[in-house]
């Protein structure tokens, strides 16, 4: 109990008043985004739209702002105009008002680039950070003591100050945020074994059977109450870390110059070198939304009327995004139930929308039926004159009398009238990119800018 009390002790003895100067956040935007393809076909993964009004990158950036951490770099595999535009328009005001010139915050995108010393793409999380280590070392000269490594495809709300405080209190080289979990979920994660002080002693990547049983730990050490510790005897890495800045430079440049990945190579390696690797418990909602199925389910789960797992609204820790100054949505004699409607949408008469999420500027024609569907909306409104310049003129949005079920419609898609996208044959996987769609895990994904002609049946 004394150990648990020590682990859960208040952060008072660690000075966190200067985290905006001493912590640099590095958001890993994911590789080429193959797990989320085709949503990543024309954009970097962090720019994928989420929850009607937001993008994936808004989650870690908002968590940082709410934690008073205002120095942020986002590493992406390739440059993305939509991501750069979003960050510069959404966060410039938060950053420039953060204090005097020398304390000013920033959110910047660092895309993989070829250089004389490194002609390759990012090979993994550690390699991505290594390629820009020269830049992060400059930040160390300006007073940065710790690097906060975050992932760009997780849905959760977290105060990183507690995480940094636990790291500094333990005087750890690396602290790993971990999630308590039961046996059913545990085998899908990288698990850790800890001692009585929460120090990590052993790692196992997605263990099964007896190897899984061997990874059970006493989670009360990290502050979980006895009953929940019994229900959840495993701790899984969330892929979120705090590194002592000097330890990171040493590990990436000297100890493991060829290691590509943090989770499977650098951190277990640091542990075997005898460096202090600490676990920090995060006991809240957290979801990896890096696959089409998980992304789809998490978006639709936001519509739960009684108890949504995650809410974008929290007055003390809001999720920020770009101000688009769009008009309120219009619903003309239609039926909408258990759904989330973004800004600037129009739903016309006779249409029925159930258990769906409609993103900004979604236009739904008359007599449509939309069930269990994520419509991402559009980047602009189009006049009929503009549409008529296109061959066939299928307007942006969803045409009249169309039926959509269990699908994702990416931005600026043009779905004609009397189109049925219901996956009649129950296909699980199909690549019909030339026809404008892909089916993944049974979910039909209409590709960005696709044109689906009138009367199509999918």
Short mmCIF file of C-alpha atoms in Angstrom, two decimals:
data_model
loop_
_atom_site.label_atom_id
_atom_site.label_comp_id
_atom_site.label_asym_id
_atom_site.label_seq_id
_atom_site.Cartn_x
_atom_site.Cartn_y
_atom_site.Cartn_z
CA UNK A 1 0.00 0.00 0.00
CA UNK A 2 2.90 2.32 0.81
CA UNK A 3 4.30 1.68 -2.67
CA UNK A 4 0.94 2.38 -4.28
CA UNK A 5 0.69 5.62 -2.30
CA UNK A 6 4.16 6.61 -3.46
CA UNK A 7 3.26 5.85 -7.07
CA UNK A 8 0.08 7.90 -6.81
CA UNK A 9 1.64 10.74 -4.79
CA UNK A 10 0.71 14.25 -5.90
CA UNK A 11 2.96 15.98 -8.40
CA UNK A 12 3.60 18.88 -6.02
CA UNK A 13 7.30 18.19 -5.43
CA UNK A 14 8.13 18.41 -9.15
CA UNK A 15 8.18 21.89 -10.67
CA UNK A 16 5.92 21.87 -13.72
CA UNK A 17 5.49 25.62 -14.08
CA UNK A 18 7.97 25.64 -16.96
CA UNK A 19 6.83 22.63 -19.04
CA UNK A 20 6.22 25.04 -21.93
CA UNK A 21 10.00 25.66 -21.96
CA UNK A 22 11.40 22.30 -20.85
CA UNK A 23 9.24 19.79 -22.78
CA UNK A 24 9.21 19.32 -26.55
CA UNK A 25 6.42 17.21 -27.99
CA UNK A 26 7.11 15.01 -31.04
CA UNK A 27 3.94 13.65 -32.65
CA UNK A 28 4.55 10.62 -34.86
CA UNK A 29 2.19 10.92 -37.79
CA UNK A 30 2.47 7.27 -38.81
CA UNK A 31 4.06 5.70 -41.87
CA UNK A 32 2.48 5.76 -45.28
CA UNK A 33 -0.80 4.99 -43.51
CA UNK A 34 -1.44 1.64 -45.18
CA UNK A 35 -3.72 0.51 -42.33
CA UNK A 36 -6.02 3.48 -42.98
CA UNK A 37 -5.79 3.36 -46.79
CA UNK A 38 -7.67 4.71 -48.82
CA UNK A 39 -8.34 7.50 -46.30
CA UNK A 40 -4.61 8.25 -46.55
CA UNK A 41 -4.49 8.10 -50.36
CA UNK A 42 -4.38 11.88 -50.78
CA UNK A 43 -3.40 13.12 -47.34
CA UNK A 44 -1.01 12.40 -44.48
CA UNK A 45 -2.52 10.24 -41.76
CA UNK A 46 -2.77 13.00 -39.09
CA UNK A 47 -4.98 15.02 -41.48
CA UNK A 48 -7.68 12.31 -41.70
CA UNK A 49 -11.05 13.88 -40.68
CA UNK A 50 -12.58 12.75 -37.39
CA UNK A 51 -15.84 13.31 -35.52
CA UNK A 52 -17.53 15.62 -38.09
CA UNK A 53 -15.49 18.78 -37.39
CA UNK A 54 -11.98 17.61 -36.46
CA UNK A 55 -8.86 15.88 -37.78
CA UNK A 56 -6.75 13.17 -36.07
CA UNK A 57 -3.93 15.62 -35.31
CA UNK A 58 -6.31 17.76 -33.20
CA UNK A 59 -6.27 15.13 -30.43
CA UNK A 60 -2.55 15.16 -29.49
CA UNK A 61 -2.16 18.89 -30.23
CA UNK A 62 -5.15 19.79 -28.02
CA UNK A 63 -3.89 17.51 -25.25
CA UNK A 64 -0.54 19.35 -25.43
CA UNK A 65 -2.13 22.82 -25.35
CA UNK A 66 -4.31 21.79 -22.39
CA UNK A 67 -1.15 20.50 -20.64
CA UNK A 68 0.66 23.83 -21.22
CA UNK A 69 3.08 22.19 -23.67
CA UNK A 70 3.36 24.50 -26.66
CA UNK A 71 6.40 23.25 -28.61
CA UNK A 72 5.24 20.59 -31.05
CA UNK A 73 6.62 18.90 -34.13
CA UNK A 74 4.56 16.46 -36.18
CA UNK A 75 6.61 13.93 -38.17
CA UNK A 76 4.95 12.63 -41.32
CA UNK A 77 6.08 10.25 -44.04
CA UNK A 78 5.23 12.73 -46.77
CA UNK A 79 4.29 16.36 -46.97
CA UNK A 80 0.61 17.09 -46.91
CA UNK A 81 -0.90 20.38 -47.97
CA UNK A 82 -4.10 19.70 -46.00
CA UNK A 83 -2.12 19.01 -42.80
CA UNK A 84 0.10 22.09 -43.14
CA UNK A 85 -2.91 24.28 -43.90
CA UNK A 86 -4.91 22.86 -41.00
CA UNK A 87 -2.14 23.35 -38.43
CA UNK A 88 -1.22 26.86 -39.54
CA UNK A 89 -4.86 28.00 -39.58
CA UNK A 90 -6.03 26.17 -36.48
CA UNK A 91 -3.22 26.82 -34.03
CA UNK A 92 -1.39 30.01 -34.98
CA UNK A 93 -3.44 32.08 -32.52
CA UNK A 94 -2.82 29.68 -29.60
CA UNK A 95 0.89 29.70 -30.29
CA UNK A 96 1.63 33.37 -30.84
CA UNK A 97 -0.25 34.44 -27.73
CA UNK A 98 1.72 32.06 -25.54
CA UNK A 99 4.07 34.74 -24.20
CA UNK A 100 7.03 36.81 -25.24
CA UNK A 101 8.99 36.15 -28.41
CA UNK A 102 11.55 33.75 -26.92
CA UNK A 103 8.88 31.55 -25.26
CA UNK A 104 6.65 31.35 -28.29
CA UNK A 105 5.13 27.98 -29.05
CA UNK A 106 4.78 26.32 -32.42
CA UNK A 107 3.17 23.38 -34.20
CA UNK A 108 5.20 22.41 -37.23
CA UNK A 109 5.17 19.54 -39.70
CA UNK A 110 8.45 17.75 -40.42
CA UNK A 111 8.10 15.55 -43.49
CA UNK A 112 10.59 12.82 -44.39
CA UNK A 113 13.18 14.28 -46.71
CA UNK A 114 16.21 13.05 -48.56
CA UNK A 115 19.54 14.36 -47.41
CA UNK A 116 23.14 13.48 -48.29
CA UNK A 117 23.47 11.51 -45.05
CA UNK A 118 20.07 9.84 -45.28
CA UNK A 119 18.49 9.14 -48.67
CA UNK A 120 15.69 6.98 -47.21
CA UNK A 121 12.10 7.49 -46.08
CA UNK A 122 11.41 7.13 -42.35
CA UNK A 123 11.97 3.43 -41.60
CA UNK A 124 10.10 3.47 -38.27
CA UNK A 125 9.34 5.62 -35.22
CA UNK A 126 12.92 5.80 -33.91
CA UNK A 127 14.38 6.36 -37.36
CA UNK A 128 11.96 9.26 -37.94
CA UNK A 129 13.12 10.96 -34.74
CA UNK A 130 16.78 10.21 -35.51
CA UNK A 131 16.56 11.92 -38.91
CA UNK A 132 15.49 15.15 -37.22
CA UNK A 133 17.62 14.75 -34.09
CA UNK A 134 19.79 17.72 -35.15
CA UNK A 135 16.71 19.92 -34.80
CA UNK A 136 15.71 18.47 -31.45
CA UNK A 137 19.27 18.98 -30.16
CA UNK A 138 18.89 22.68 -30.97
CA UNK A 139 15.80 22.67 -28.72
CA UNK A 140 17.94 21.13 -25.94
CA UNK A 141 20.27 24.11 -26.15
CA UNK A 142 17.21 26.30 -25.60
CA UNK A 143 16.35 24.53 -22.35
CA UNK A 144 14.34 21.44 -23.38
CA UNK A 145 14.98 18.63 -20.87
CA UNK A 146 12.40 16.02 -21.91
CA UNK A 147 10.94 14.80 -25.19
CA UNK A 148 7.29 13.74 -25.17
CA UNK A 149 6.73 11.16 -27.95
CA UNK A 150 3.08 10.92 -29.04
CA UNK A 151 1.16 9.03 -31.67
CA UNK A 152 -1.06 10.76 -34.22
CA UNK A 153 -3.76 8.08 -34.47
CA UNK A 154 -5.07 7.64 -30.93
CA UNK A 155 -8.35 8.91 -29.46
CA UNK A 156 -8.06 9.91 -25.79
CA UNK A 157 -7.83 12.91 -23.44
CA UNK A 158 -4.77 13.09 -21.19
CA UNK A 159 -2.99 15.69 -19.05
CA UNK A 160 0.66 15.16 -19.97
CA UNK A 161 1.81 17.22 -16.98
CA UNK A 162 1.08 14.28 -14.67
CA UNK A 163 2.99 12.01 -17.05
CA UNK A 164 6.04 14.34 -17.11
CA UNK A 165 5.84 14.77 -13.32
CA UNK A 166 5.90 10.99 -12.75
CA UNK A 167 8.88 10.74 -15.12
CA UNK A 168 10.85 13.42 -13.29
CA UNK A 169 9.87 12.19 -9.85
CA UNK A 170 11.22 8.72 -10.64
CA UNK A 171 14.31 10.29 -12.28
CA UNK A 172 13.69 7.87 -15.13
CA UNK A 173 15.48 7.84 -18.50
CA UNK A 174 12.26 6.73 -20.23
CA UNK A 175 8.69 6.62 -18.93
CA UNK A 176 6.05 4.64 -20.84
CA UNK A 177 2.34 5.43 -20.58
CA UNK A 178 0.48 2.18 -20.09
CA UNK A 179 -3.07 1.01 -19.98
CA UNK A 180 -4.43 -1.58 -17.55
CA UNK A 181 -6.14 -4.37 -19.46
CA UNK A 182 -7.77 -7.77 -19.06
CA UNK A 183 -6.64 -11.00 -20.65
CA UNK A 184 -8.91 -10.65 -23.67
CA UNK A 185 -7.39 -7.33 -24.82
CA UNK A 186 -3.85 -7.94 -23.56
CA UNK A 187 -2.69 -10.30 -26.29
CA UNK A 188 -3.08 -7.57 -28.93
CA UNK A 189 -0.54 -5.26 -27.27
CA UNK A 190 3.07 -5.00 -26.22
CA UNK A 191 3.01 -5.89 -22.51
CA UNK A 192 5.34 -4.98 -19.66
CA UNK A 193 6.35 -6.47 -16.34
CA UNK A 194 7.17 -4.10 -13.46
CA UNK A 195 8.74 -4.29 -10.01
CA UNK A 196 7.28 -2.89 -6.77
CA UNK A 197 8.26 0.67 -7.71
CA UNK A 198 6.75 0.60 -11.20
CA UNK A 199 10.11 0.14 -12.91
CA UNK A 200 9.84 -1.93 -16.11
CA UNK A 201 11.75 -5.21 -15.92
CA UNK A 202 10.55 -7.11 -18.99
CA UNK A 203 8.76 -6.68 -22.33
CA UNK A 204 6.69 -9.08 -24.44
CA UNK A 205 5.21 -8.23 -27.84
CA UNK A 206 1.65 -9.62 -28.27
CA UNK A 207 2.23 -12.77 -26.17
CA UNK A 208 -0.19 -15.75 -26.27
CA UNK A 209 -1.05 -18.64 -23.90
CA UNK A 210 1.47 -19.28 -21.11
CA UNK A 211 3.69 -16.42 -22.29
CA UNK A 212 0.69 -14.13 -21.77
CA UNK A 213 -0.03 -15.49 -18.27
CA UNK A 214 3.63 -14.90 -17.34
CA UNK A 215 3.19 -11.14 -17.97
CA UNK A 216 0.63 -10.64 -15.19
CA UNK A 217 1.58 -7.86 -12.76
CA UNK A 218 0.23 -6.26 -9.59
CA UNK A 219 -1.31 -3.09 -11.04
CA UNK A 220 -2.01 -1.64 -7.57
CA UNK A 221 1.66 -0.60 -7.65
CA UNK A 222 0.70 2.00 -10.26
CA UNK A 223 -2.27 3.24 -8.28
CA UNK A 224 -5.16 1.01 -9.44
CA UNK A 225 -7.57 -0.09 -6.68
CA UNK A 226 -7.44 -3.75 -5.60
CA UNK A 227 -10.65 -4.90 -7.31
CA UNK A 228 -9.79 -3.38 -10.70
CA UNK A 229 -6.22 -4.61 -10.37
CA UNK A 230 -7.63 -8.13 -10.11
CA UNK A 231 -9.82 -7.64 -13.21
CA UNK A 232 -6.97 -6.05 -15.17
CA UNK A 233 -3.70 -7.76 -14.26
CA UNK A 234 -1.82 -6.68 -17.41
CA UNK A 235 -0.28 -3.37 -18.48
CA UNK A 236 -0.03 -2.55 -22.17
CA UNK A 237 2.18 0.10 -23.74
CA UNK A 238 0.16 2.92 -25.33
CA UNK A 239 3.06 3.93 -27.59
CA UNK A 240 3.38 7.24 -25.70
CA UNK A 241 6.72 7.98 -24.02
CA UNK A 242 8.68 10.64 -22.14
CA UNK A 243 12.43 10.50 -22.79
CA UNK A 244 15.09 12.38 -20.89
CA UNK A 245 16.51 14.41 -23.77
CA UNK A 246 20.13 13.37 -23.14
CA UNK A 247 19.08 9.69 -22.94
CA UNK A 248 17.28 9.90 -26.29
CA UNK A 249 20.31 11.37 -28.07
CA UNK A 250 22.58 8.73 -26.52
CA UNK A 251 20.25 5.85 -27.45
CA UNK A 252 19.59 6.88 -31.04
CA UNK A 253 23.09 8.03 -31.98
CA UNK A 254 25.46 5.90 -29.90
CA UNK A 255 23.77 2.80 -28.48
CA UNK A 256 21.36 1.82 -31.26
CA UNK A 257 22.25 3.79 -34.40
CA UNK A 258 20.60 1.13 -36.61
CA UNK A 259 17.35 0.67 -34.62
CA UNK A 260 14.20 1.75 -36.48
CA UNK A 261 11.49 1.38 -33.86
CA UNK A 262 11.03 2.63 -30.28
CA UNK A 263 8.61 0.01 -28.98
CA UNK A 264 10.32 -3.13 -30.24
CA UNK A 265 14.00 -2.09 -30.37
CA UNK A 266 15.13 1.10 -28.61
CA UNK A 267 13.16 0.85 -25.36
CA UNK A 268 13.75 -2.88 -24.68
CA UNK A 269 17.40 -2.20 -25.60
CA UNK A 270 17.63 0.67 -23.11
CA UNK A 271 16.19 -1.64 -20.49
CA UNK A 272 18.80 -4.32 -21.18
CA UNK A 273 21.53 -1.66 -20.89
CA UNK A 274 20.31 -1.03 -17.34
CA UNK A 275 18.74 2.37 -18.04
CA UNK A 276 15.80 3.35 -15.84
CA UNK A 277 12.55 2.62 -17.73
CA UNK A 278 9.43 3.50 -15.71
CA UNK A 279 5.73 2.71 -16.25
CA UNK A 280 3.02 5.35 -15.76
CA UNK A 281 -0.62 4.26 -15.60
CA UNK A 282 -3.26 5.99 -17.69
CA UNK A 283 -6.67 4.84 -16.50
CA UNK A 284 -9.09 6.41 -18.95
CA UNK A 285 -10.60 5.90 -22.40
CA UNK A 286 -7.96 5.28 -25.06
CA UNK A 287 -8.40 3.80 -28.52
CA UNK A 288 -5.96 3.15 -31.33
CA UNK A 289 -7.91 4.30 -34.39
CA UNK A 290 -5.21 3.41 -36.90
CA UNK A 291 -7.25 0.84 -38.86
CA UNK A 292 -10.33 1.44 -41.01
CA UNK A 293 -12.52 -0.72 -38.77
CA UNK A 294 -11.39 0.86 -35.47
CA UNK A 295 -11.62 4.34 -36.99
CA UNK A 296 -15.14 3.69 -38.28
CA UNK A 297 -16.36 2.17 -34.99
CA UNK A 298 -14.87 4.98 -32.86
CA UNK A 299 -16.51 7.66 -35.00
CA UNK A 300 -19.93 6.00 -34.81
CA UNK A 301 -19.49 5.38 -31.05
CA UNK A 302 -19.42 9.17 -30.59
CA UNK A 303 -23.18 9.13 -31.32
CA UNK A 304 -24.03 7.03 -28.21
CA UNK A 305 -26.74 9.14 -26.55
CA UNK A 306 -26.25 8.03 -22.94
CA UNK A 307 -22.62 7.23 -22.43
CA UNK A 308 -20.23 8.04 -25.27
CA UNK A 309 -16.74 6.69 -24.58
CA UNK A 310 -15.23 9.95 -25.75
CA UNK A 311 -16.68 13.43 -25.96
CA UNK A 312 -15.12 16.31 -27.85
CA UNK A 313 -16.73 18.63 -25.31
CA UNK A 314 -14.99 19.27 -22.00
CA UNK A 315 -14.83 22.88 -20.85
CA UNK A 316 -11.58 22.28 -18.94
CA UNK A 317 -9.86 20.36 -21.73
CA UNK A 318 -11.47 21.20 -25.08
CA UNK A 319 -10.41 19.63 -28.36
CA UNK A 320 -9.44 22.51 -30.64
CA UNK A 321 -9.71 22.64 -34.39
CA UNK A 322 -9.83 25.10 -37.26
CA UNK A 323 -12.45 27.86 -37.16
CA UNK A 324 -14.21 27.58 -40.50
CA UNK A 325 -16.93 30.19 -39.89
CA UNK A 326 -19.54 27.97 -41.54
CA UNK A 327 -23.28 28.54 -41.19
CA UNK A 328 -25.31 26.28 -38.87
CA UNK A 329 -26.61 23.10 -40.47
CA UNK A 330 -30.03 23.08 -42.17
CA UNK A 331 -32.46 20.19 -41.91
CA UNK A 332 -35.50 20.44 -44.12
CA UNK A 333 -38.37 18.17 -43.10
CA UNK A 334 -36.18 15.11 -42.52
CA UNK A 335 -35.62 12.55 -39.78
CA UNK A 336 -32.30 12.45 -37.88
CA UNK A 337 -31.67 10.07 -34.98
CA UNK A 338 -28.57 9.18 -32.92
CA UNK A 339 -26.31 11.12 -35.24
CA UNK A 340 -23.72 13.89 -35.18
CA UNK A 341 -24.03 16.63 -37.78
CA UNK A 342 -21.04 18.92 -38.46
CA UNK A 343 -21.15 22.59 -39.45
CA UNK A 344 -22.61 23.83 -42.70
CA UNK A 345 -24.57 20.70 -43.70
CA UNK A 346 -27.88 20.56 -45.59
CA UNK A 347 -30.22 17.56 -45.27
CA UNK A 348 -33.19 17.81 -47.62
CA UNK A 349 -36.79 16.72 -47.23
CA UNK A 350 -37.77 13.11 -46.81
CA UNK A 351 -34.24 11.95 -45.94
CA UNK A 352 -33.56 9.69 -42.97
CA UNK A 353 -30.20 9.72 -41.13
CA UNK A 354 -29.66 7.18 -38.35
CA UNK A 355 -26.56 6.34 -36.25
CA UNK A 356 -24.28 8.30 -38.57
CA UNK A 357 -21.72 11.10 -38.50
CA UNK A 358 -21.94 13.84 -41.15
CA UNK A 359 -18.84 16.01 -41.54
CA UNK A 360 -18.61 19.70 -42.49
CA UNK A 361 -20.50 20.84 -45.61
CA UNK A 362 -22.23 17.48 -46.13
CA UNK A 363 -25.05 17.86 -48.66
CA UNK A 364 -27.76 15.19 -48.57
CA UNK A 365 -30.43 15.20 -51.32
CA UNK A 366 -34.14 14.42 -50.98
CA UNK A 367 -35.42 10.99 -49.96
CA UNK A 368 -32.04 9.50 -48.94
CA UNK A 369 -31.52 6.81 -46.32
CA UNK A 370 -28.22 6.94 -44.43
CA UNK A 371 -27.57 4.26 -41.78
CA UNK A 372 -24.39 3.48 -39.80
CA UNK A 373 -22.36 5.71 -42.09
CA UNK A 374 -19.51 8.20 -41.72
CA UNK A 375 -19.78 10.99 -44.30
CA UNK A 376 -16.70 13.21 -44.13
CA UNK A 377 -18.25 16.12 -46.00
CA UNK A 378 -16.49 18.52 -48.36
CA UNK A 379 -13.74 21.13 -48.43
CA UNK A 380 -15.84 23.66 -50.34
CA UNK A 381 -19.33 24.42 -51.62
CA UNK A 382 -19.89 24.22 -55.34
CA UNK A 383 -22.32 26.19 -57.48
CA UNK A 384 -24.37 24.52 -60.21
CA UNK A 385 -22.42 26.56 -62.79
CA UNK A 386 -19.14 25.05 -61.52
CA UNK A 387 -20.62 21.56 -61.54
CA UNK A 388 -21.85 21.91 -65.11
CA UNK A 389 -18.27 22.43 -66.28
CA UNK A 390 -17.60 18.80 -65.31
CA UNK A 391 -18.53 15.95 -67.67
CA UNK A 392 -21.74 14.31 -66.43
CA UNK A 393 -22.15 16.88 -63.64
CA UNK A 394 -22.62 14.79 -60.49
CA UNK A 395 -22.70 17.41 -57.70
CA UNK A 396 -20.61 17.05 -54.53
CA UNK A 397 -22.60 15.27 -51.81
CA UNK A 398 -25.20 12.53 -51.90
CA UNK A 399 -27.85 12.63 -54.61
CA UNK A 400 -31.58 12.14 -54.08
CA UNK A 401 -33.10 8.73 -53.24
CA UNK A 402 -29.71 7.17 -52.50
CA UNK A 403 -29.25 4.52 -49.80
CA UNK A 404 -26.00 4.25 -47.81
CA UNK A 405 -25.33 1.66 -45.13
CA UNK A 406 -22.17 0.69 -43.23
CA UNK A 407 -19.82 2.86 -45.24
CA UNK A 408 -17.34 5.75 -45.11
CA UNK A 409 -17.70 8.50 -47.70
CA UNK A 410 -14.45 10.47 -47.94
CA UNK A 411 -14.35 14.19 -48.68
CA UNK A 412 -15.61 15.82 -51.88
CA UNK A 413 -17.11 12.54 -53.12
CA UNK A 414 -19.86 12.90 -55.72
CA UNK A 415 -22.54 10.28 -55.24
CA UNK A 416 -25.30 10.43 -57.86
CA UNK A 417 -29.02 9.95 -57.34
CA UNK A 418 -30.62 6.54 -56.76
CA UNK A 419 -27.26 5.02 -55.74
CA UNK A 420 -27.29 2.05 -53.33
CA UNK A 421 -24.09 1.50 -51.33
CA UNK A 422 -25.13 -1.33 -49.05
CA UNK A 423 -22.60 -4.09 -49.82
CA UNK A 424 -25.44 -6.44 -50.89
CA UNK A 425 -23.20 -9.47 -51.20
CA UNK A 426 -21.49 -8.99 -47.83
CA UNK A 427 -18.01 -8.68 -49.37
CA UNK A 428 -15.29 -8.38 -46.70
CA UNK A 429 -12.33 -7.20 -48.83
CA UNK A 430 -12.36 -5.75 -52.35
CA UNK A 431 -10.22 -3.29 -54.25
CA UNK A 432 -12.28 -1.38 -56.79
CA UNK A 433 -10.19 1.76 -56.79
CA UNK A 434 -10.80 2.45 -60.47
CA UNK A 435 -14.54 2.48 -59.69
CA UNK A 436 -14.04 4.85 -56.76
CA UNK A 437 -14.31 2.52 -53.76
CA UNK A 438 -12.56 -0.08 -51.64
CA UNK A 439 -14.14 -2.55 -49.19
CA UNK A 440 -12.12 -3.18 -46.02
CA UNK A 441 -13.32 -5.32 -43.09
CA UNK A 442 -16.79 -5.29 -44.69
CA UNK A 443 -16.91 -1.47 -44.65
CA UNK A 444 -17.32 0.22 -48.04
CA UNK A 445 -15.00 3.23 -48.33
CA UNK A 446 -15.80 5.75 -51.08
CA UNK A 447 -12.47 7.35 -52.02
CA UNK A 448 -11.85 11.11 -51.78
CA UNK A 449 -13.03 13.01 -54.91
CA UNK A 450 -14.61 9.80 -56.33
CA UNK A 451 -17.58 10.05 -58.70
CA UNK A 452 -20.25 7.38 -58.27
CA UNK A 453 -22.69 7.67 -61.24
CA UNK A 454 -26.51 7.75 -60.91
CA UNK A 455 -28.12 4.38 -60.31
CA UNK A 456 -24.92 2.58 -59.20
CA UNK A 457 -25.38 -0.53 -57.00
CA UNK A 458 -22.53 -1.55 -54.68
#
